[in-house]
Every structure is written in structure tokens, then in C-alpha cells.
Amino acid sequence: MIMERKPLVVVPGLVRRDVIAYLQEHVDVRQWTEKTKMPREVLKEWLREADGLWSINSISVDADLVKDAPNLKVIAQASVGYDNVKIDDLTAAGIPYGNTPGVLNETVAELAFTLIAAASRRIIENAAFVKNGRWAERPSNIKGFDLSRRTLGIIGMGAIGVSISRRARAFGMTVVYHNRHQRNDDQLYRTTYMELDELLATSDVVCIMAPLTDETYHMCDAEFFKKMKKTALFVNVGRGAIVDTDALIDALKNGEIDYAALDVTDPEPLPADHPLLEIDNCLIVPHIGSYTDRTRYDMSMLTANNLIAGVNKKPLTTCVNEQINYKKPEMDVESALAELKKAGVDVTDFD
Ligand code: DGY
């Protein structure tokens, strides 16, 4: 008897064990488990045989990576952002790409708002005095500021931006935003669209939620920071390279803005001797926007399910290049009615 081989999925780094176990119920997994980054040439070699790739954001996914991978039917990654992926290259190669929108919205919004709240009240600096037994020595100039009656300006108002805006309104803030195009639901979310310069001049907190693209690369440069209020807080939960890091350091040092709170930096990780780490008025966390147990599980399972679907040429649940996503097989009317009956739907009117 000829045993049909299971499709092969390459995983070039660490993924939580429970999800790998789930993936292995459906496919063969070849995983790079070394602590060092998988060399690109080795990855390309492994991909020659592979049906699917679980990509990670430190890998450039492009035409070169997939050119000698004739069986590759799907690539998926456990993140909503895909700035490491050349989608057009994959589309040209006929490979659907799955990301993880939706499941992380509330979690990333919680982190963004946690940064805003922690920075506004200088939580880290104040807590450090208590922790170090220096409660009474705390200088009076680390007072912080109110969020109520202040304006939050969100640049890149997608689903996560909307979730942040709900939290901001609960704190009594006014929310304005800038996108390439004005949204059509401003009334619903009680948000106001502004041109970029007006947003920068108006906002007490400027929060970057945009994706990294050719257009947004280094959008926050020296000019950008000069247009902000001197008292403003700058928050980045989008991507590090949207910000010109040298310009941010200058703006913080020269008092052009008051404070920065960053979940993402350029580069990542920041080397221990990076000048950004010497800046006092800057709070940095290590890209933990979606990093809660539940959400990382949901993102990993969505990625696993996109891969399982793709290797079987079935539609990915969340596909960026939807135009080449696999289609649901067409059903004839008889089979469709049978399916509905099986699901308990009364189909007498259709018979
Ligand atoms: C993403 O999914 O792109 C986020 O950066 C995760 O935190």
C-alpha cells in the first residue's frame, strides 16, 4: 500500500509547543530549533521540498526566497503587519499569504493605552524612587499630566486605532486622527479627521498606528517633531522605522517634545549601547503589543489554520493577497441543500 505523504510545513524558528503539536496533527513539520537565526541559504534549501512556510518577521519574504520552492502553496505569519513580506512577489508566484488581523486588536490597543497612561503619570520614574527606598527624594518635576480634556491624535486609524479611541474617550479625551483617506464612520466613533500638520499642532498625545510602507518610512522626522507641541507625548506602536530615530533623540534632548513611549524601535532589538537608552524622557518596551498568552495563542492558531488550509489548497481565513486565495469548491444545488439539512436548517421552501 502506498502511503501518501503529509504536506510539509517549514517553521524557521520557535513557535509555542501546543500549536506545533496541533499543526503536526495535520502536516509534517520541519522546524529550526537552534537559538541562532536560521541561515537564509538553509531556509531556501528546506523550502525546495516544502508545501507551506510559517514565516517570521526577521525574514525577508520575497521572490528570491520562494524561487526554488516549486511546491510552496502558502505562507503565513503570526502578525498583522507584513512589512517584511513582498506581497506582489508572492502574488506573482501564486502563493497566498496569511496574516492575523482582528484577533490582536484589543490587546494592542490595551498596550498602546497602557503606554499613554504610564507615560502621562511618569509611572516608571515614580515607581523607581519607591522601589529604591527613595520615596521622599522624588523630585517635584516628575508630576505628569492629565489625560482628561486633552487631545489624542492617532496617525493610522484602522481597527486598532478605533479600539484605542474608545479607551481614550473613556478617559475624557478628544480623539482626532489622520489617514490617507478620511473614514466614513467619524460620527459613530466620535472622532475627527485632520490633515497631518493640524493634528500635530493640536494633539497632546500623538500615537503612531500606521503600517510601515514606502510612504510611512521615516515619516516622523525632524520636521514632524518640530510641528508637535513642546508639551506633547509621542507614542509609537506601529513600526520602528516609521520614525527617524536620530530625529526623535534630538527632539527629546532639545525639548521639542516632552516625552516618548515606544513599543517598537529601529533597530529591534536595541543594542545595549544605543543612544535612545540614554534618554531619560523615553519609555521603551520590547515590541510586546500583542504579547499576552491568549492573544499570542489566537494568532498562532490562526497562522496554523491558514497553513493547514493553504497546503490543502483550501481558502485561508485571513489572506492579504485575497485575489489569489484558494476558492471554496463550487457545490451543486443538491449537495448545498443536503449540507443545510444536515445543519438543521428547514429547507422545505427550497425543495
Ligand atoms: C503585529 O502583529 O504586526 C504586531 O506588531 C504584533 O505586536
Coordinates of N, CA and C and ligand atoms in Angstrom, one line a residue, residues 57 77-83 100 104 108 160 237-239 263-264 287-291 296 299, ligand 1:
N57 N 9.0 37.7 11.3 CA 9.3 39.0 10.8 C 10.7 39.4 10.6
Q77 N 2.1 34.1 8.7 CA 2.9 34.6 9.7 C 2.0 35.1 10.9
A78 N 2.5 34.9 12.1 CA 1.6 35.3 13.3 C 1.8 36.8 13.6
S79 N 1.5 37.6 12.7 CA 1.4 39.1 12.9 C 0.5 39.7 11.9
V80 N 0.0 40.9 12.3 CA -0.9 41.6 11.4 C -0.1 42.4 10.4
G81 N 1.0 42.9 10.9 CA 1.9 43.7 10.0 C 2.7 42.7 9.1
Y82 N 3.0 43.1 7.9 CA 3.7 42.3 6.9 C 4.8 43.1 6.1
D83 N 5.4 44.0 6.8 CA 6.4 44.8 6.1 C 7.6 44.1 5.7
T100 N -2.6 37.9 10.6 CA -3.5 37.7 11.7 C -4.2 39.0 12.1
L104 N -5.9 40.4 17.4 CA -5.0 41.2 18.4 C -5.4 42.6 18.6
V108 N -3.5 45.0 21.4 CA -2.6 46.0 21.1 C -3.1 47.4 21.5
I160 N -7.4 48.9 15.1 CA -6.7 49.1 16.4 C -6.8 50.5 16.9
V237 N 3.4 52.6 18.4 CA 3.0 51.2 18.5 C 2.9 50.6 17.1
G238 N 3.3 51.3 16.1 CA 3.2 50.9 14.7 C 4.4 50.0 14.3
R239 N 5.4 50.7 13.7 CA 6.7 50.1 13.4 C 7.8 51.1 13.6
D263 N 6.7 51.1 21.8 CA 6.6 49.6 21.8 C 7.5 49.1 20.7
V264 N 7.8 49.9 19.7 CA 8.6 49.5 18.5 C 9.7 50.5 18.3
H287 N 8.5 45.6 22.0 CA 7.6 45.1 20.9 C 6.7 44.0 21.5
I288 N 5.9 44.4 22.5 CA 5.0 43.5 23.2 C 3.5 43.8 23.0
G289 N 3.3 44.5 21.9 CA 1.9 44.9 21.6 C 0.9 43.8 21.7
S290 N 1.2 42.7 21.1 CA 0.2 41.6 21.1 C 0.6 40.5 22.1
Y291 N 1.5 40.8 22.9 CA 2.2 39.7 23.7 C 1.4 39.4 25.0
R296 N -1.5 35.7 21.8 CA -0.4 35.0 21.0 C -0.9 33.6 20.6
M299 N -3.3 34.1 17.7 CA -2.6 34.5 16.5 C -1.8 33.3 15.9
Ligands
DGY1 C1 1.9 42.8 14.6 O1 1.2 41.7 14.7 O2 2.2 43.2 13.5 C2 2.3 43.5 15.8 O3 3.4 44.2 15.6 C3 2.5 42.5 16.9 O4 2.7 43.1 18.1

